């Protein structure tokens, strides 16, 4: 059975950037279960996995446009240090805004803090090493819910 729209696939994956740093991996965990063709995964992964079957091992290179997007300069902003209420602020810290966005502190100056609301993988070329562990039909219920049920999925 091949991975096509509305199939459930289980994959093991390791994600690295172009310098070989491991950004994420399913190694040592359950494989990732998802439904193909409905946006569970980033577009570049869905395209790379289309037509693959159980046992296939492949490498998928995903450009930012088909991954987490390109960096939007408008989402990098300067905030007065005072806005942090005296908390010690250092680069790399993450805060949730009142709008629910997660921003990352990229630099701290004397009176201003620069924060970046882009996804941390925006603008990054992604290299996936993937092994397809399982492929099956999605149930009508899974398709209507938009997620996988049972092993590796939602239990409800
Ligand atoms: Zn459900």
Coordinates of C-alpha atoms and ligand atoms in Angstrom, one line a residue:
X1 CA 0.0 0.0 0.0
X2 CA 1.3 3.4 -1.0
X3 CA 1.1 6.7 0.9
X4 CA -1.6 8.7 -0.9
X5 CA -4.3 11.1 0.2
X6 CA -6.2 9.9 3.3
X7 CA -3.8 7.1 4.1
X8 CA -2.4 6.9 7.7
X9 CA 1.3 6.6 7.7
X10 CA 3.7 6.0 10.5
X11 CA 7.2 7.4 10.0
X12 CA 10.5 7.5 11.9
X13 CA 12.4 10.6 11.1
X14 CA 15.5 12.6 12.0
X15 CA 15.6 16.3 11.1
X16 CA 18.9 18.1 10.5
X17 CA 19.8 21.5 9.3
X18 CA 22.4 22.1 6.6
X19 CA 25.2 22.0 9.2
X20 CA 24.2 18.5 10.3
X21 CA 22.7 19.6 13.7
X22 CA 19.9 17.4 14.8
X23 CA 16.8 19.6 15.3
X24 CA 14.3 16.9 16.0
X25 CA 14.0 13.1 15.8
X26 CA 11.5 10.4 16.6
X27 CA 14.4 8.0 17.5
X28 CA 13.7 6.4 20.8
X29 CA 10.0 7.4 20.6
X30 CA 6.9 6.0 18.9
X31 CA 6.9 6.7 15.2
X32 CA 5.0 9.8 14.1
X33 CA 1.5 8.9 12.8
X34 CA -0.3 11.3 10.4
X35 CA -2.9 11.4 7.7
X36 CA -1.5 12.2 4.3
X37 CA -2.9 15.1 2.2
X38 CA -4.7 17.2 4.8
X39 CA -1.9 19.3 6.2
X40 CA -0.9 17.2 9.2
X41 CA 2.7 17.6 8.0
X42 CA 4.5 20.5 6.3
X43 CA 3.9 20.5 2.5
X44 CA 7.4 19.4 1.6
X45 CA 7.1 16.3 3.7
X46 CA 3.8 15.3 2.2
X47 CA 5.2 15.8 -1.3
X48 CA 8.3 13.7 -0.5
X49 CA 6.3 10.9 1.1
X50 CA 3.6 10.7 -1.6
X51 CA 3.7 7.2 -3.2
X52 CA 6.1 5.7 -0.7
X53 CA 5.4 2.4 1.1
X54 CA 6.2 0.5 4.2
X55 CA 10.0 -0.2 4.5
X56 CA 11.0 2.7 2.3
X57 CA 13.9 4.8 3.5
X58 CA 14.4 8.2 2.0
X59 CA 15.9 11.6 2.4
X60 CA 13.6 14.6 1.9
X61 CA 15.0 18.1 1.5
X62 CA 12.5 20.8 2.3
X63 CA 12.9 24.4 1.2
X64 CA 11.6 27.0 3.7
X65 CA 8.7 27.8 1.4
X66 CA 7.4 24.3 1.8
X67 CA 8.5 24.0 5.4
X68 CA 8.0 26.6 8.1
X69 CA 8.0 29.6 5.8
X70 CA 10.5 32.3 5.1
X71 CA 11.5 34.8 7.8
X72 CA 9.2 37.8 7.9
X73 CA 11.2 40.9 8.9
X74 CA 8.0 42.6 10.2
X75 CA 7.8 39.9 12.9
X76 CA 11.1 41.1 14.4
X77 CA 10.4 43.9 16.8
X78 CA 12.0 46.0 19.5
X79 CA 10.4 46.1 22.9
X80 CA 11.3 48.4 25.8
X81 CA 13.2 46.4 28.4
X82 CA 10.8 47.9 31.0
X83 CA 8.0 45.8 29.4
X84 CA 9.5 42.7 31.0
X85 CA 8.9 44.0 34.5
X86 CA 12.4 43.7 35.8
X87 CA 12.8 40.1 34.8
X88 CA 16.3 39.1 33.7
X89 CA 16.1 38.8 29.9
X90 CA 18.7 36.9 27.9
X91 CA 18.9 35.9 24.2
X92 CA 17.1 32.6 23.5
X93 CA 14.4 33.1 26.1
X94 CA 10.9 32.6 24.8
X95 CA 7.8 34.5 25.9
X96 CA 4.1 34.2 25.0
X97 CA 2.5 37.5 24.0
X98 CA -1.0 38.6 24.9
X99 CA -2.1 37.5 21.4
X100 CA -0.8 34.0 22.1
X101 CA 2.3 34.1 19.8
X102 CA 5.6 32.7 21.0
X103 CA 8.4 35.2 20.6
X104 CA 12.1 34.5 21.0
X105 CA 14.5 37.0 22.4
X106 CA 17.3 37.5 19.9
X107 CA 19.3 40.3 21.5
X108 CA 19.2 42.5 24.6
X109 CA 20.5 46.1 24.6
X110 CA 20.6 48.6 27.4
X111 CA 17.0 49.6 27.2
X112 CA 15.5 47.6 24.4
X113 CA 15.0 43.9 23.7
X114 CA 14.7 42.5 20.2
X115 CA 12.2 39.7 19.9
X116 CA 11.4 37.5 16.9
X117 CA 8.0 36.0 16.4
X118 CA 8.9 34.0 13.3
X119 CA 8.7 30.2 13.7
X120 CA 12.2 29.1 14.9
X121 CA 12.5 27.0 11.8
X122 CA 11.4 29.8 9.4
X123 CA 14.0 30.4 6.7
X124 CA 15.7 27.1 7.5
X125 CA 16.3 24.4 4.9
X126 CA 15.2 21.1 6.4
X127 CA 16.8 17.7 5.8
X128 CA 14.7 14.7 6.8
X129 CA 15.9 11.2 7.0
X130 CA 12.7 9.1 6.9
X131 CA 11.7 5.5 7.3
X132 CA 8.2 4.5 6.5
X133 CA 7.0 2.0 9.3
X134 CA 3.4 1.5 8.4
X135 CA 0.7 2.5 5.9
X136 CA -3.0 1.9 6.3
X137 CA -6.3 3.4 5.3
X138 CA -7.7 6.2 7.5
X139 CA -11.2 5.6 8.9
X140 CA -14.0 8.0 8.0
X141 CA -13.9 9.2 11.5
X142 CA -10.2 9.9 11.4
X143 CA -10.6 11.9 8.2
X144 CA -13.5 13.9 9.6
X145 CA -11.5 14.7 12.8
X146 CA -8.4 15.5 10.8
X147 CA -6.1 13.3 13.0
X148 CA -5.1 9.7 13.7
X149 CA -6.8 7.6 16.3
X150 CA -5.4 4.7 18.2
X151 CA -1.7 3.9 18.4
X152 CA 0.4 7.0 17.9
X153 CA -2.8 9.2 17.7
X154 CA -5.6 10.7 19.7
X155 CA -7.4 8.6 22.3
X156 CA -10.9 10.0 22.9
Ligands
LIG1 ZN1 -10.5 12.3 16.8

